[in-house]
Coordinates of N, CA, C and O in Angstrom, one line a residue:
G1 N 79.6 -140.4 -71.4 CA 80.8 -141.0 -71.0 C 80.6 -142.5 -71.0 O 79.7 -143.1 -71.6
N2 N 81.6 -143.2 -70.5 CA 81.5 -144.6 -70.5 C 82.2 -145.2 -69.2 O 82.7 -144.5 -68.6
I3 N 82.0 -146.4 -68.9 CA 82.6 -147.1 -67.7 C 83.8 -147.8 -68.1 O 84.4 -148.4 -67.0
C4 N 84.4 -147.8 -69.2 CA 85.6 -148.7 -69.5 C 86.7 -147.8 -69.9 O 87.8 -148.5 -70.3
A5 N 86.6 -146.5 -69.9 CA 87.9 -145.6 -70.3 C 89.1 -146.0 -69.7 O 90.1 -146.3 -70.5
D6 N 89.2 -146.2 -68.4 CA 90.5 -146.4 -67.8 C 90.9 -147.8 -68.0 O 92.2 -148.1 -68.2
R7 N 90.0 -148.9 -68.1 CA 90.4 -150.1 -68.5 C 90.9 -150.4 -69.8 O 91.6 -151.2 -70.2
V8 N 90.4 -149.7 -70.8 CA 90.8 -149.8 -72.2 C 92.3 -149.3 -72.3 O 93.1 -149.9 -72.8
R9 N 92.5 -148.2 -71.6 CA 93.9 -147.6 -71.5 C 94.9 -148.7 -70.8 O 96.0 -149.0 -71.3
L10 N 94.4 -149.2 -69.7 CA 95.3 -150.1 -68.9 C 95.4 -151.4 -69.7 O 96.4 -152.0 -69.8
G11 N 94.3 -151.9 -70.4 CA 94.5 -153.0 -71.3 C 95.4 -153.0 -72.3 O 96.2 -153.9 -72.7
R12 N 95.7 -151.8 -73.0 CA 96.5 -151.6 -74.0 C 98.0 -151.7 -73.3 O 98.9 -152.2 -73.9
A13 N 98.2 -151.1 -72.1 CA 99.4 -150.9 -71.5 C 99.9 -152.5 -71.0 O 101.1 -152.7 -70.9
L14 N 98.9 -153.3 -70.7 CA 99.3 -154.6 -70.2 C 99.6 -155.6 -71.3 O 100.1 -156.7 -71.1
Q15 N 99.4 -155.2 -72.6 CA 99.7 -156.2 -73.7 C 101.3 -156.3 -73.7 O 102.1 -155.4 -73.3
Q16 N 101.7 -157.4 -74.2 CA 103.1 -157.7 -74.3 C 103.6 -157.8 -75.7 O 103.3 -158.8 -76.4
P17 N 104.2 -156.7 -76.4 CA 104.6 -155.4 -75.6 C 103.3 -154.6 -75.7 O 102.3 -154.9 -76.4
P18 N 103.2 -153.5 -74.9 CA 102.1 -152.6 -74.9 C 101.8 -152.1 -76.3 O 102.8 -151.9 -77.2
I19 N 100.4 -151.9 -76.6 CA 100.2 -151.4 -77.9 C 99.7 -150.0 -77.9 O 99.2 -149.5 -76.9
T20 N 99.8 -149.3 -79.1 CA 99.2 -148.0 -79.3 C 97.8 -147.9 -79.5 O 97.2 -149.0 -79.8
Q21 N 97.2 -146.8 -79.4 CA 95.8 -146.6 -79.8 C 95.6 -147.0 -81.2 O 94.6 -147.7 -81.6
E22 N 96.5 -146.7 -82.2 CA 96.4 -147.1 -83.5 C 96.5 -148.6 -83.7 O 95.7 -149.1 -84.6
E23 N 97.3 -149.3 -83.0 CA 97.5 -150.7 -83.1 C 96.2 -151.3 -82.7 O 95.7 -152.3 -83.2
L24 N 95.6 -150.8 -81.5 CA 94.3 -151.3 -81.1 C 93.2 -151.2 -82.1 O 92.4 -152.0 -82.4
A25 N 93.1 -150.0 -82.7 CA 92.1 -149.7 -83.7 C 92.3 -150.6 -84.8 O 91.3 -151.2 -85.5
M26 N 93.5 -151.0 -85.2 CA 93.7 -151.8 -86.3 C 93.3 -153.3 -86.0 O 92.7 -154.0 -86.9
K27 N 93.5 -153.7 -84.8 CA 93.1 -155.1 -84.4 C 91.6 -155.1 -84.4 O 91.0 -156.1 -84.8
I28 N 90.9 -154.0 -84.0 CA 89.5 -154.0 -83.9 C 89.0 -154.0 -85.4 O 87.9 -154.7 -85.6
Q29 N 89.6 -153.3 -86.3 CA 89.2 -153.3 -87.7 C 89.3 -154.7 -88.3 O 88.4 -155.1 -89.0
L30 N 90.4 -155.5 -87.9 CA 90.5 -156.8 -88.4 C 89.4 -157.8 -87.9 O 89.1 -158.8 -88.5
L31 N 88.9 -157.4 -86.7 CA 87.7 -158.2 -86.1 C 86.4 -157.8 -86.7 O 85.3 -158.3 -86.2
G32 N 86.3 -157.0 -87.7 CA 85.1 -156.5 -88.4 C 84.6 -155.2 -88.1 O 83.5 -154.9 -88.8
F33 N 85.1 -154.4 -87.3 CA 84.6 -153.0 -86.9 C 85.5 -152.1 -87.8 O 86.4 -151.4 -87.2
E34 N 85.3 -152.0 -89.1 CA 86.2 -151.2 -90.0 C 86.0 -149.6 -89.7 O 87.0 -149.0 -90.1
D35 N 85.1 -149.2 -88.9 CA 85.0 -147.8 -88.6 C 85.8 -147.4 -87.5 O 85.9 -146.2 -87.1
M36 N 86.4 -148.3 -86.7 CA 87.1 -148.1 -85.5 C 88.4 -147.2 -85.9 O 89.2 -147.8 -86.7
T37 N 88.7 -146.1 -85.4 CA 89.9 -145.3 -85.6 C 90.6 -145.0 -84.3 O 90.2 -145.2 -83.2
K38 N 91.9 -144.5 -84.5 CA 92.7 -144.2 -83.3 C 92.0 -143.0 -82.6 O 91.9 -143.0 -81.3
L39 N 91.4 -142.0 -83.4 CA 90.6 -141.0 -82.8 C 89.4 -141.5 -81.8 O 89.3 -141.0 -80.7
I40 N 88.7 -142.5 -82.2 CA 87.7 -143.1 -81.5 C 88.2 -143.7 -80.3 O 87.6 -143.5 -79.2
I41 N 89.3 -144.5 -80.3 CA 90.0 -145.1 -79.2 C 90.4 -144.0 -78.2 O 90.1 -144.1 -77.0
S42 N 90.9 -142.9 -78.7 CA 91.3 -141.8 -77.8 C 90.1 -141.2 -77.1 O 90.1 -141.0 -75.9
R43 N 89.1 -141.0 -77.9 CA 87.8 -140.5 -77.2 C 87.2 -141.4 -76.2 O 86.7 -141.0 -75.2
I44 N 87.3 -142.6 -76.5 CA 86.8 -143.6 -75.4 C 87.7 -143.6 -74.2 O 87.1 -143.5 -73.1
E45 N 89.0 -143.6 -74.4 CA 89.9 -143.5 -73.3 C 89.8 -142.2 -72.5 O 90.1 -142.1 -71.2
K46 N 89.3 -141.1 -73.2 CA 89.3 -139.9 -72.4 C 87.8 -139.7 -71.8 O 87.4 -138.7 -71.4
N47 N 87.0 -140.9 -72.0 CA 85.6 -140.8 -71.6 C 84.7 -139.7 -72.3 O 83.9 -139.1 -71.6
Q48 N 85.1 -139.5 -73.5 CA 84.3 -138.5 -74.3 C 83.4 -139.2 -75.2 O 82.7 -138.4 -76.1
R49 N 83.3 -140.4 -75.3 CA 82.4 -141.3 -76.3 C 81.8 -142.4 -75.5 O 82.4 -143.1 -74.8
H50 N 80.6 -142.6 -75.9 CA 79.9 -143.8 -75.3 C 80.4 -145.0 -76.1 O 80.8 -145.0 -77.3
V51 N 80.3 -146.2 -75.4 CA 80.7 -147.4 -76.0 C 79.4 -148.4 -76.0 O 78.9 -148.6 -75.0
C52 N 79.0 -148.8 -77.2 CA 77.8 -149.6 -77.3 C 78.3 -151.2 -76.9 O 79.5 -151.4 -76.8
D53 N 77.2 -151.9 -76.7 CA 77.6 -153.4 -76.4 C 78.5 -154.0 -77.4 O 79.4 -154.8 -76.9
A54 N 78.3 -153.8 -78.6 CA 79.0 -154.6 -79.7 C 80.5 -154.1 -79.6 O 81.4 -155.0 -79.6
E55 N 80.7 -152.8 -79.3 CA 82.0 -152.3 -79.3 C 82.7 -152.8 -78.0 O 84.0 -153.1 -78.1
L56 N 82.1 -153.0 -76.9 CA 82.5 -153.3 -75.7 C 83.1 -154.8 -76.0 O 84.1 -155.2 -75.5
R57 N 82.2 -155.7 -76.5 CA 82.6 -156.9 -76.8 C 83.9 -157.1 -77.7 O 84.9 -157.9 -77.4
V58 N 84.0 -156.3 -78.8 CA 85.1 -156.4 -79.7 C 86.4 -155.7 -79.0 O 87.5 -156.2 -79.2
L59 N 86.2 -154.7 -78.1 CA 87.3 -154.2 -77.4 C 87.9 -155.2 -76.4 O 89.2 -155.4 -76.3
A60 N 87.0 -156.0 -75.8 CA 87.5 -157.0 -74.9 C 88.2 -158.1 -75.7 O 89.4 -158.5 -75.2
K61 N 87.7 -158.5 -76.7 CA 88.3 -159.4 -77.6 C 89.7 -159.1 -78.1 O 90.8 -159.7 -78.0
A62 N 89.8 -157.8 -78.5 CA 91.0 -157.2 -79.1 C 92.1 -157.0 -78.0 O 93.3 -157.3 -78.3
L63 N 91.7 -156.8 -76.8 CA 92.6 -156.8 -75.7 C 92.9 -158.1 -74.9 O 93.6 -158.1 -74.0
N64 N 92.2 -159.1 -75.4 CA 92.2 -160.4 -74.7 C 92.0 -160.3 -73.2 O 92.6 -160.9 -72.3
V65 N 90.8 -159.6 -72.8 CA 90.3 -159.5 -71.5 C 88.9 -159.8 -71.6 O 88.2 -159.8 -72.6
S66 N 88.3 -160.1 -70.4 CA 86.8 -160.3 -70.3 C 86.0 -158.9 -70.3 O 86.6 -158.0 -70.0
M67 N 84.8 -158.9 -70.8 CA 83.9 -157.8 -70.7 C 83.9 -157.4 -69.3 O 83.7 -156.1 -69.0
E68 N 83.7 -158.3 -68.4 CA 83.5 -158.0 -67.0 C 84.8 -157.1 -66.5 O 84.6 -156.2 -65.7
W69 N 85.9 -157.6 -66.9 CA 87.1 -156.8 -66.4 C 87.1 -155.4 -67.0 O 87.5 -154.5 -66.5
L70 N 86.7 -155.3 -68.4 CA 86.7 -154.1 -69.0 C 85.9 -153.1 -68.6 O 86.2 -151.9 -68.4
V71 N 84.8 -153.5 -67.9 CA 83.8 -152.5 -67.1 C 84.2 -152.4 -65.7 O 83.4 -151.7 -65.0
G72 N 85.2 -153.0 -65.2 CA 85.6 -152.7 -63.8 C 84.9 -153.6 -62.8 O 85.1 -153.5 -61.6
D73 N 84.2 -154.7 -63.3 CA 83.5 -155.6 -62.4 C 84.4 -156.7 -61.6 O 84.2 -157.1 -60.7
V74 N 85.6 -156.9 -62.3 CA 86.6 -157.9 -61.7 C 87.9 -157.3 -61.8 O 88.3 -156.5 -62.7
N75 N 88.8 -157.7 -60.9 CA 90.2 -157.3 -61.0 C 91.0 -158.3 -61.8 O 90.8 -159.6 -61.6
I76 N 91.9 -157.9 -62.7 CA 92.7 -158.9 -63.5 C 93.6 -159.7 -62.6 O 93.9 -160.8 -63.0
F77 N 93.9 -159.2 -61.3 CA 94.8 -160.1 -60.5 C 94.2 -160.8 -59.4 O 94.8 -161.5 -58.6
E78 N 92.8 -161.0 -59.6 CA 92.1 -162.0 -58.7 C 92.2 -163.4 -59.1 O 92.4 -163.7 -60.1

């Protein structure tokens, strides 16, 4: 599993407007991770797939959040 599943889902929901798993995958592909797909995002959000450090960094960038927030170390509202 991973420690960012809930925050990836929440991060998508907090976008203005909220984005789909497919839109997040496309943003990540544009950042250079061509292999990222909607299925992979879904598996991450369901805690069925590990997330490596490089993926964590690009997820945070695509969601416009910090890596610390993504792993639950800080609250977005602090």
